[in-house]
PDB file of C-alpha atoms in Angstrom:
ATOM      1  CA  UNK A   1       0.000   0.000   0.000  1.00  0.00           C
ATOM      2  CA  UNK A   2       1.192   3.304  -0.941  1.00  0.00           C
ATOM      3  CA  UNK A   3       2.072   5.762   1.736  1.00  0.00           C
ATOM      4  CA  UNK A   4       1.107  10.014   1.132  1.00  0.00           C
ATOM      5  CA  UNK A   5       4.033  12.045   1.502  1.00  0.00           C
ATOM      6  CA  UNK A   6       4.277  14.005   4.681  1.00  0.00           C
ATOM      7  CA  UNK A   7       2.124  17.862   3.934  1.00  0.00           C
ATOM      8  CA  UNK A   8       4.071  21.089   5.706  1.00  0.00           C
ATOM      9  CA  UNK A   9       2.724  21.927   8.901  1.00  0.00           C
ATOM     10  CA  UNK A  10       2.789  25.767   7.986  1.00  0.00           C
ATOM     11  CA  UNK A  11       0.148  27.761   6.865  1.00  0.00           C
ATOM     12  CA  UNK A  12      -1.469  28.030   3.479  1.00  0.00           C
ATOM     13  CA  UNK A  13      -1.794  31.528   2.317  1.00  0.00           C
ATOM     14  CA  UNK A  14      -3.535  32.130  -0.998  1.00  0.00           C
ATOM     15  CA  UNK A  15      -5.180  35.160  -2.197  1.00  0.00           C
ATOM     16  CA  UNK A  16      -6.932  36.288  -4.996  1.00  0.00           C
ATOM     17  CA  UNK A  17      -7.353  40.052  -6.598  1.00  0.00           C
ATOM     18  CA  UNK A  18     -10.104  40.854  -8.654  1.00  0.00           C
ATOM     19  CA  UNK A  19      -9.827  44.712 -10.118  1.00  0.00           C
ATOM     20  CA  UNK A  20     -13.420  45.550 -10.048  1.00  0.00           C
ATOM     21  CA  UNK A  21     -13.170  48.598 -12.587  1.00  0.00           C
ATOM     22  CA  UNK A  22     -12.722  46.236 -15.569  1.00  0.00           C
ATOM     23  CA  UNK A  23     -14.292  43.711 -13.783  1.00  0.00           C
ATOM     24  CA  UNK A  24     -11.001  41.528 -14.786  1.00  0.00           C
ATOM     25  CA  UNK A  25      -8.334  38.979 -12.439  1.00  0.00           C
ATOM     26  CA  UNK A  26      -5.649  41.826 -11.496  1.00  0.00           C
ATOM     27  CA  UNK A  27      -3.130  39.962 -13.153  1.00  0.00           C
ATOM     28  CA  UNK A  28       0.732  40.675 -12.359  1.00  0.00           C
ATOM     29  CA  UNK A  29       0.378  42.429  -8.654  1.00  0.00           C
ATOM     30  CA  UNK A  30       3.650  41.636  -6.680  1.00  0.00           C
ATOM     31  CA  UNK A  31       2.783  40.457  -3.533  1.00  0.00           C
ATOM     32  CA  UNK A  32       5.362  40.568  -0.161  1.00  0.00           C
ATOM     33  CA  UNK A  33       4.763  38.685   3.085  1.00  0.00           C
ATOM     34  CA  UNK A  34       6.295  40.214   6.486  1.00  0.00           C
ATOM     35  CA  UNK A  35       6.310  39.212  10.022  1.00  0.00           C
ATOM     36  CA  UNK A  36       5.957  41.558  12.551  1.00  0.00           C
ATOM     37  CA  UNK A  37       7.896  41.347  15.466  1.00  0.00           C
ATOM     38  CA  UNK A  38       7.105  43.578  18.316  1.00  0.00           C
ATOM     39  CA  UNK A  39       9.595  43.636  20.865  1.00  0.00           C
ATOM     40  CA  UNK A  40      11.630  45.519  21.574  1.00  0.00           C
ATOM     41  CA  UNK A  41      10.990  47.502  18.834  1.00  0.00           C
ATOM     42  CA  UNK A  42       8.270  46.619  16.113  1.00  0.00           C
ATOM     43  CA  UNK A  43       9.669  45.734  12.561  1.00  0.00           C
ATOM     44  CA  UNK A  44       8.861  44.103  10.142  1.00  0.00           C
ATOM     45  CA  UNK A  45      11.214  40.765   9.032  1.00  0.00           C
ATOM     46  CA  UNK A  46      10.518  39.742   5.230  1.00  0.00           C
ATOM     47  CA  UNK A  47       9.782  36.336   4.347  1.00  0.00           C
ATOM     48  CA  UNK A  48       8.404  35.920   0.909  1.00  0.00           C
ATOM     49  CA  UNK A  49       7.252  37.169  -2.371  1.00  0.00           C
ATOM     50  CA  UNK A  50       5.034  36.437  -5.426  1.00  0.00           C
ATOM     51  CA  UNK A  51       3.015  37.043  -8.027  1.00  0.00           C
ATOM     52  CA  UNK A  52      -0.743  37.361  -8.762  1.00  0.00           C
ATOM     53  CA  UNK A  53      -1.462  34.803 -11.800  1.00  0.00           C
ATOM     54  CA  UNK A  54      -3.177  34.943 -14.997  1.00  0.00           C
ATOM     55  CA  UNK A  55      -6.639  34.620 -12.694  1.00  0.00           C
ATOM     56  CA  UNK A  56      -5.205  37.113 -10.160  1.00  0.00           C
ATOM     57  CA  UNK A  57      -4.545  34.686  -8.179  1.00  0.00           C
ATOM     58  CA  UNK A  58      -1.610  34.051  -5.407  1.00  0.00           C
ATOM     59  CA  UNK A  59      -1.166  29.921  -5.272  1.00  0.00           C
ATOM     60  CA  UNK A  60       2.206  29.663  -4.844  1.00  0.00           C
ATOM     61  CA  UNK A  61       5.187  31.771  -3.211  1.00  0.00           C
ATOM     62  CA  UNK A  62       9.324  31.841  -3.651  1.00  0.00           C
ATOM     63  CA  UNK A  63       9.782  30.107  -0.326  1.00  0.00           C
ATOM     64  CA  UNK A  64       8.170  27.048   1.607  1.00  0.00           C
ATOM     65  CA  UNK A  65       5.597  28.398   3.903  1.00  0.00           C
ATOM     66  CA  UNK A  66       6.097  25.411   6.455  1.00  0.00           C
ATOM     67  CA  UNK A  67       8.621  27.180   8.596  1.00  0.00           C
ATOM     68  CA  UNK A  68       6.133  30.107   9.404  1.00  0.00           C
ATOM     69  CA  UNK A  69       5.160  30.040  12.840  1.00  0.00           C
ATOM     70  CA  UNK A  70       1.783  31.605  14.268  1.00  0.00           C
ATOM     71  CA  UNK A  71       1.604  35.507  14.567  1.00  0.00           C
ATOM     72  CA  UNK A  72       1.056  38.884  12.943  1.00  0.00           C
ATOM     73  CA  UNK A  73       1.752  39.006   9.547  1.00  0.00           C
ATOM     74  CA  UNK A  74       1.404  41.679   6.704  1.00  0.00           C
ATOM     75  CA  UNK A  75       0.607  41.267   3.174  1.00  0.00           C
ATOM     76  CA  UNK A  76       1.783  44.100   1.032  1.00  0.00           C
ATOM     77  CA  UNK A  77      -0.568  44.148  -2.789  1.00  0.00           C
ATOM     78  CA  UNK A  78       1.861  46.647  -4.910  1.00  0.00           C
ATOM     79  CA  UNK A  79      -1.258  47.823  -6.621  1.00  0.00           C
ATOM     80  CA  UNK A  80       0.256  51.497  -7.854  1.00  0.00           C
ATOM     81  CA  UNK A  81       3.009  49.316  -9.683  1.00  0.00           C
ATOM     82  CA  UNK A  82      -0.450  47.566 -11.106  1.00  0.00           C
ATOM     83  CA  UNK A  83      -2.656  50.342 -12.018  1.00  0.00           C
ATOM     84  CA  UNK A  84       0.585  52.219 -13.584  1.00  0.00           C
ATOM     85  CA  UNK A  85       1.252  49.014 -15.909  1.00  0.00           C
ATOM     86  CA  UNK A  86      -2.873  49.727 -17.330  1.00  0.00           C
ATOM     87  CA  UNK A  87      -1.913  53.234 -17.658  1.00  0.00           C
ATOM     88  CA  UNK A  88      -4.710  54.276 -14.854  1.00  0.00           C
ATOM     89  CA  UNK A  89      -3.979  56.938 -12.345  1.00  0.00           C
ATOM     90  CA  UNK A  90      -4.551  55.587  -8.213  1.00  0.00           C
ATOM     91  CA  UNK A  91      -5.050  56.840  -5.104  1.00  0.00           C
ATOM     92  CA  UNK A  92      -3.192  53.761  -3.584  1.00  0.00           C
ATOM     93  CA  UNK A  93       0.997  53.314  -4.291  1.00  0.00           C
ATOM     94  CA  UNK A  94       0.536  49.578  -2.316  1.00  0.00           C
ATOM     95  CA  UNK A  95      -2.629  48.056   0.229  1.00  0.00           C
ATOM     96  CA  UNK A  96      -1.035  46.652   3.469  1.00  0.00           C
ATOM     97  CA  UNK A  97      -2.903  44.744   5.550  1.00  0.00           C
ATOM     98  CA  UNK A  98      -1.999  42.889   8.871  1.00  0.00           C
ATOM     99  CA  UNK A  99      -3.373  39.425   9.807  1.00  0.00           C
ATOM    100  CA  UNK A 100      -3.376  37.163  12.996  1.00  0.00           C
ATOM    101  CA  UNK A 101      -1.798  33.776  11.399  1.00  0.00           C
ATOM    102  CA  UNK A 102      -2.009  30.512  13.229  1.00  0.00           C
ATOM    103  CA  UNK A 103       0.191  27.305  12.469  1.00  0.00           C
ATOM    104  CA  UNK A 104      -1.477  24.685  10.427  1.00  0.00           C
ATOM    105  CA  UNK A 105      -4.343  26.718   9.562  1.00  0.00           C
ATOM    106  CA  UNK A 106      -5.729  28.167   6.099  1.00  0.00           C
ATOM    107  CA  UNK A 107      -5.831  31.894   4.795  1.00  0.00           C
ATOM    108  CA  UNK A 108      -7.450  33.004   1.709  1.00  0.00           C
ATOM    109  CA  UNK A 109      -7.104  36.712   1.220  1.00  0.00           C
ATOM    110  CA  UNK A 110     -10.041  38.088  -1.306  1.00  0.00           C
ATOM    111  CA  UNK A 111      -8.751  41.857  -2.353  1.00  0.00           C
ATOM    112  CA  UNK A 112     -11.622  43.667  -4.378  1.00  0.00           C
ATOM    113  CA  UNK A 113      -9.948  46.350  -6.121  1.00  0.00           C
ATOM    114  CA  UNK A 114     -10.338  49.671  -7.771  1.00  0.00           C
ATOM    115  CA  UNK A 115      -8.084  52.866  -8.425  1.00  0.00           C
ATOM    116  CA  UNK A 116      -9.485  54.836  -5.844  1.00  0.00           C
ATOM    117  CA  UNK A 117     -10.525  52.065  -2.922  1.00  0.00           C
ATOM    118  CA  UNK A 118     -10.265  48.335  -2.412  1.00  0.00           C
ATOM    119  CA  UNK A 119     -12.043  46.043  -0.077  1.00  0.00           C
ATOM    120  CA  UNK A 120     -10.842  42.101   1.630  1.00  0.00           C
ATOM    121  CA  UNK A 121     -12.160  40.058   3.609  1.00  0.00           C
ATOM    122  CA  UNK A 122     -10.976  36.466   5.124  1.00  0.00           C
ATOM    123  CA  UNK A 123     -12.401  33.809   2.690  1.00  0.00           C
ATOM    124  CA  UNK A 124     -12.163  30.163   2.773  1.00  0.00           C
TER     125      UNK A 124
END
């Protein structure tokens, strides 16, 4: 009988950016994960980067996720690098957000966006 291979412990992080003026996948958007440590200063330590896919989605990243341990994490969407690549003017150079990460769990970042606001949400 064939044995699975071992899955990584760490987190799954996905995401998926929809730019809701064209009402098209935001295809392209770098993407930058950070941990933020907060003692005895805050910073911010960088762990990984990607890219948005054809479908504007983030399945994949430069680095195995396993290693990353619960905590506060931010996601950083370079969405002025995005909107200047369509030729559109935005209100927005990047959209940081910071999220409570726990070991072994799922995260599925949604990020509705337009030139001039965005909306996320955790989705499943």
């Amino acid at each position: 009988m064939a044995s699975n291979p071992p899955q990584p412990q760490g987190p799954a992080l996905t995401a998926h950016i929809l730019n809701t003026m064209s009402g098209i996948p935001a295809a392209g958007v770098q993407v930058a994960l950070f941990k933020l440590n907060e003692s005895p200063t805050p910073s911010q330590q960088f762990i990984a980067t990607t890219e948005t896919n054809a479908n504007g989605r983030v399945t994949s990243w430069n680095v195995d996720l396993s290693t990353v341990e619960s905590g506060i994490y931010t996601f950083r969407f370079e969405t002025g690098a995005y909107f200047d690549s369509l030729g559109v003017t935005s209100f927005y150079p990047y959209v940081e957000m910071a999220v409570r990460i726990n070991k072994g769990q799922h995260y599925h970042i949604p990020l509705l966006l337009a030139p001039y606001g965005y909306t996320t949400y955790r989705g499943s």
